[in-house]
Amino acid sequence: MKTNVNLWWVLGVFFLLITVVYTGWNIIEHSQVPWYNAIEWVGSTALLFTVFMSAMIAFYVDRVHKAQGGELPEDVLTSDIDDGDPELGEFSPWSWWPLVLAFSAALAIVGLAVGTFLLPIGVAVFVVAIVGWVYEYYRGYFAR
């Protein structure tokens, strides 16, 4: 994970360098107008905010790395499967409800993009899918 932190800082420096080059190139290219009109503001601003975004990601990954106390066994290439935490949660490999839930989200998004008549249908399928997923252990073959 420490490699990821360094990678994001390097990307931030790279984007800062590209921002300076891009802005300077535009000033040189349009040297007949005042400098504040020669700058292509959309590209320069987008590249500058890319610097800020990569710095925020690097800061976050660094904080997470320090909070977890260093490298986890999952991050070390020479570790075995048994070195990690054995309890990862309870999963239902036979469950179809996550697929229905994803379909309902896709249907709702298509409803927003194409026609609003699909949005209530997507919401209805979402309600059915979330109820089915929550209560799948309370009925049927896998009831407890």
PDB file of C-alpha atoms in Angstrom:
ATOM      1  CA  MET A   1       0.000   0.000   0.000  1.00  0.00           C
ATOM      2  CA  LYS A   2       2.913   2.342   0.613  1.00  0.00           C
ATOM      3  CA  THR A   3       3.751   1.971  -3.076  1.00  0.00           C
ATOM      4  CA  ASN A   4       0.265   3.227  -3.906  1.00  0.00           C
ATOM      5  CA  VAL A   5       0.814   6.325  -1.763  1.00  0.00           C
ATOM      6  CA  ASN A   6       4.046   7.096  -3.562  1.00  0.00           C
ATOM      7  CA  LEU A   7       2.397   6.467  -6.918  1.00  0.00           C
ATOM      8  CA  TRP A   8      -0.362   9.001  -6.211  1.00  0.00           C
ATOM      9  CA  TRP A   9       2.163  11.621  -5.085  1.00  0.00           C
ATOM     10  CA  VAL A  10       4.193  11.038  -8.264  1.00  0.00           C
ATOM     11  CA  LEU A  11       1.015  11.385 -10.327  1.00  0.00           C
ATOM     12  CA  GLY A  12       0.239  14.646  -8.539  1.00  0.00           C
ATOM     13  CA  VAL A  13       3.673  16.039  -9.367  1.00  0.00           C
ATOM     14  CA  PHE A  14       3.311  14.827 -12.963  1.00  0.00           C
ATOM     15  CA  PHE A  15      -0.056  16.546 -13.375  1.00  0.00           C
ATOM     16  CA  LEU A  16       1.356  19.724 -11.829  1.00  0.00           C
ATOM     17  CA  LEU A  17       4.186  19.672 -14.359  1.00  0.00           C
ATOM     18  CA  ILE A  18       1.713  19.068 -17.198  1.00  0.00           C
ATOM     19  CA  THR A  19      -0.460  21.939 -15.931  1.00  0.00           C
ATOM     20  CA  VAL A  20       2.508  24.328 -16.037  1.00  0.00           C
ATOM     21  CA  VAL A  21       3.538  23.094 -19.500  1.00  0.00           C
ATOM     22  CA  TYR A  22      -0.022  23.306 -20.854  1.00  0.00           C
ATOM     23  CA  THR A  23      -0.628  26.795 -19.496  1.00  0.00           C
ATOM     24  CA  GLY A  24       2.776  28.061 -20.623  1.00  0.00           C
ATOM     25  CA  TRP A  25       2.279  26.572 -24.066  1.00  0.00           C
ATOM     26  CA  ASN A  26      -1.032  28.391 -24.447  1.00  0.00           C
ATOM     27  CA  ILE A  27       0.525  31.677 -23.360  1.00  0.00           C
ATOM     28  CA  ILE A  28       3.364  31.232 -25.858  1.00  0.00           C
ATOM     29  CA  GLU A  29       0.994  30.149 -28.643  1.00  0.00           C
ATOM     30  CA  HIS A  30      -1.265  33.175 -28.167  1.00  0.00           C
ATOM     31  CA  SER A  31       1.445  35.735 -27.452  1.00  0.00           C
ATOM     32  CA  GLN A  32      -0.300  38.487 -29.438  1.00  0.00           C
ATOM     33  CA  VAL A  33      -3.052  38.836 -26.788  1.00  0.00           C
ATOM     34  CA  PRO A  34      -2.682  39.665 -23.064  1.00  0.00           C
ATOM     35  CA  TRP A  35      -1.633  36.703 -20.933  1.00  0.00           C
ATOM     36  CA  TYR A  36      -4.986  36.430 -19.116  1.00  0.00           C
ATOM     37  CA  ASN A  37      -6.737  36.008 -22.462  1.00  0.00           C
ATOM     38  CA  ALA A  38      -4.072  33.621 -23.785  1.00  0.00           C
ATOM     39  CA  ILE A  39      -4.677  31.012 -21.080  1.00  0.00           C
ATOM     40  CA  GLU A  40      -7.117  28.271 -21.992  1.00  0.00           C
ATOM     41  CA  TRP A  41      -8.912  28.321 -18.644  1.00  0.00           C
ATOM     42  CA  VAL A  42     -10.930  25.109 -18.927  1.00  0.00           C
ATOM     43  CA  GLY A  43      -7.957  22.851 -19.607  1.00  0.00           C
ATOM     44  CA  SER A  44      -5.675  24.586 -17.124  1.00  0.00           C
ATOM     45  CA  THR A  45      -8.302  24.437 -14.384  1.00  0.00           C
ATOM     46  CA  ALA A  46      -9.113  20.793 -15.114  1.00  0.00           C
ATOM     47  CA  LEU A  47      -5.446  19.831 -14.928  1.00  0.00           C
ATOM     48  CA  LEU A  48      -4.972  21.816 -11.719  1.00  0.00           C
ATOM     49  CA  PHE A  49      -7.941  20.090 -10.098  1.00  0.00           C
ATOM     50  CA  THR A  50      -6.479  16.764 -11.223  1.00  0.00           C
ATOM     51  CA  VAL A  51      -3.419  17.661  -9.139  1.00  0.00           C
ATOM     52  CA  PHE A  52      -5.672  18.328  -6.142  1.00  0.00           C
ATOM     53  CA  MET A  53      -7.611  15.082  -6.638  1.00  0.00           C
ATOM     54  CA  SER A  54      -4.462  12.958  -6.816  1.00  0.00           C
ATOM     55  CA  ALA A  55      -3.124  14.716  -3.708  1.00  0.00           C
ATOM     56  CA  MET A  56      -6.372  13.977  -1.847  1.00  0.00           C
ATOM     57  CA  ILE A  57      -6.197  10.302  -2.838  1.00  0.00           C
ATOM     58  CA  ALA A  58      -2.544  10.109  -1.777  1.00  0.00           C
ATOM     59  CA  PHE A  59      -3.369  11.737   1.570  1.00  0.00           C
ATOM     60  CA  TYR A  60      -6.295   9.351   2.153  1.00  0.00           C
ATOM     61  CA  VAL A  61      -4.328   6.212   1.237  1.00  0.00           C
ATOM     62  CA  ASP A  62      -1.472   7.371   3.464  1.00  0.00           C
ATOM     63  CA  ARG A  63      -3.845   7.892   6.422  1.00  0.00           C
ATOM     64  CA  VAL A  64      -5.396   4.445   5.883  1.00  0.00           C
ATOM     65  CA  HIS A  65      -1.952   2.859   5.681  1.00  0.00           C
ATOM     66  CA  LYS A  66      -0.923   4.451   8.988  1.00  0.00           C
ATOM     67  CA  ALA A  67      -4.243   3.636  10.683  1.00  0.00           C
ATOM     68  CA  GLN A  68      -4.052  -0.060   9.860  1.00  0.00           C
ATOM     69  CA  GLY A  69      -0.580  -0.297  11.363  1.00  0.00           C
ATOM     70  CA  GLY A  70       1.488  -0.928   8.266  1.00  0.00           C
ATOM     71  CA  GLU A  71       1.203  -3.580   5.615  1.00  0.00           C
ATOM     72  CA  LEU A  72      -1.619  -6.073   5.827  1.00  0.00           C
ATOM     73  CA  PRO A  73      -0.934  -9.717   4.985  1.00  0.00           C
ATOM     74  CA  GLU A  74      -3.091  -9.302   1.883  1.00  0.00           C
ATOM     75  CA  ASP A  75      -0.703  -6.623   0.592  1.00  0.00           C
ATOM     76  CA  VAL A  76       2.473  -8.700   0.961  1.00  0.00           C
ATOM     77  CA  LEU A  77       3.249 -10.768  -2.129  1.00  0.00           C
ATOM     78  CA  THR A  78       5.031 -13.531  -0.190  1.00  0.00           C
ATOM     79  CA  SER A  79       2.216 -14.159   2.319  1.00  0.00           C
ATOM     80  CA  ASP A  80      -0.033 -17.209   2.380  1.00  0.00           C
ATOM     81  CA  ILE A  81      -3.806 -17.273   2.351  1.00  0.00           C
ATOM     82  CA  ASP A  82      -3.822 -18.373   5.994  1.00  0.00           C
ATOM     83  CA  ASP A  83      -1.977 -15.207   7.088  1.00  0.00           C
ATOM     84  CA  GLY A  84      -5.020 -12.997   6.543  1.00  0.00           C
ATOM     85  CA  ASP A  85      -8.208 -12.682   8.565  1.00  0.00           C
ATOM     86  CA  PRO A  86     -10.232 -15.877   8.080  1.00  0.00           C
ATOM     87  CA  GLU A  87     -13.628 -14.278   8.797  1.00  0.00           C
ATOM     88  CA  LEU A  88     -14.685 -12.133   5.858  1.00  0.00           C
ATOM     89  CA  GLY A  89     -18.436 -12.275   6.335  1.00  0.00           C
ATOM     90  CA  GLU A  90     -21.347 -14.363   5.183  1.00  0.00           C
ATOM     91  CA  PHE A  91     -22.050 -14.556   1.478  1.00  0.00           C
ATOM     92  CA  SER A  92     -24.789 -16.294  -0.460  1.00  0.00           C
ATOM     93  CA  PRO A  93     -23.221 -17.750  -3.578  1.00  0.00           C
ATOM     94  CA  TRP A  94     -26.593 -19.057  -4.760  1.00  0.00           C
ATOM     95  CA  SER A  95     -28.446 -15.752  -4.386  1.00  0.00           C
ATOM     96  CA  TRP A  96     -29.902 -14.102  -7.501  1.00  0.00           C
ATOM     97  CA  TRP A  97     -31.086 -10.974  -5.673  1.00  0.00           C
ATOM     98  CA  PRO A  98     -27.916  -8.896  -6.231  1.00  0.00           C
ATOM     99  CA  LEU A  99     -28.355  -9.439  -9.969  1.00  0.00           C
ATOM    100  CA  VAL A 100     -31.981  -8.278  -9.790  1.00  0.00           C
ATOM    101  CA  LEU A 101     -30.879  -5.300  -7.691  1.00  0.00           C
ATOM    102  CA  ALA A 102     -28.288  -4.303 -10.287  1.00  0.00           C
ATOM    103  CA  PHE A 103     -30.900  -4.670 -13.031  1.00  0.00           C
ATOM    104  CA  SER A 104     -33.264  -2.376 -11.139  1.00  0.00           C
ATOM    105  CA  ALA A 105     -30.536   0.265 -10.772  1.00  0.00           C
ATOM    106  CA  ALA A 106     -29.740   0.011 -14.486  1.00  0.00           C
ATOM    107  CA  LEU A 107     -33.433   0.292 -15.326  1.00  0.00           C
ATOM    108  CA  ALA A 108     -33.808   3.393 -13.158  1.00  0.00           C
ATOM    109  CA  ILE A 109     -30.761   5.048 -14.734  1.00  0.00           C
ATOM    110  CA  VAL A 110     -32.027   4.247 -18.213  1.00  0.00           C
ATOM    111  CA  GLY A 111     -35.348   5.725 -17.076  1.00  0.00           C
ATOM    112  CA  LEU A 112     -33.584   8.954 -16.139  1.00  0.00           C
ATOM    113  CA  ALA A 113     -31.709   9.052 -19.434  1.00  0.00           C
ATOM    114  CA  VAL A 114     -34.323   7.847 -21.932  1.00  0.00           C
ATOM    115  CA  GLY A 115     -37.835   8.103 -20.611  1.00  0.00           C
ATOM    116  CA  THR A 116     -39.235   8.878 -17.209  1.00  0.00           C
ATOM    117  CA  PHE A 117     -41.850   6.146 -17.555  1.00  0.00           C
ATOM    118  CA  LEU A 118     -39.125   3.578 -16.791  1.00  0.00           C
ATOM    119  CA  LEU A 119     -38.139   5.224 -13.508  1.00  0.00           C
ATOM    120  CA  PRO A 120     -41.137   4.003 -11.439  1.00  0.00           C
ATOM    121  CA  ILE A 121     -40.714   0.525 -12.892  1.00  0.00           C
ATOM    122  CA  GLY A 122     -37.045   0.544 -11.841  1.00  0.00           C
ATOM    123  CA  VAL A 123     -37.984   1.735  -8.348  1.00  0.00           C
ATOM    124  CA  ALA A 124     -40.630  -0.994  -8.054  1.00  0.00           C
ATOM    125  CA  VAL A 125     -38.163  -3.679  -9.123  1.00  0.00           C
ATOM    126  CA  PHE A 126     -35.674  -2.203  -6.625  1.00  0.00           C
ATOM    127  CA  VAL A 127     -38.163  -2.522  -3.758  1.00  0.00           C
ATOM    128  CA  VAL A 128     -38.921  -6.135  -4.685  1.00  0.00           C
ATOM    129  CA  ALA A 129     -35.210  -6.955  -5.010  1.00  0.00           C
ATOM    130  CA  ILE A 130     -34.168  -5.363  -1.716  1.00  0.00           C
ATOM    131  CA  VAL A 131     -37.001  -7.056   0.197  1.00  0.00           C
ATOM    132  CA  GLY A 132     -36.185 -10.388  -1.440  1.00  0.00           C
ATOM    133  CA  TRP A 133     -32.491 -10.053  -0.638  1.00  0.00           C
ATOM    134  CA  VAL A 134     -33.094  -9.095   2.996  1.00  0.00           C
ATOM    135  CA  TYR A 135     -35.613 -11.881   3.635  1.00  0.00           C
ATOM    136  CA  GLU A 136     -34.017 -14.698   1.613  1.00  0.00           C
ATOM    137  CA  TYR A 137     -32.894 -16.502   4.779  1.00  0.00           C
ATOM    138  CA  TYR A 138     -36.373 -16.355   6.327  1.00  0.00           C
ATOM    139  CA  ARG A 139     -38.281 -18.380   3.745  1.00  0.00           C
ATOM    140  CA  GLY A 140     -37.783 -21.209   1.308  1.00  0.00           C
ATOM    141  CA  TYR A 141     -35.084 -23.859   1.306  1.00  0.00           C
ATOM    142  CA  PHE A 142     -32.533 -21.815   3.286  1.00  0.00           C
ATOM    143  CA  ALA A 143     -34.915 -20.623   6.029  1.00  0.00           C
ATOM    144  CA  ARG A 144     -33.490 -20.581   9.551  1.00  0.00           C
TER     145      ARG A 144
END
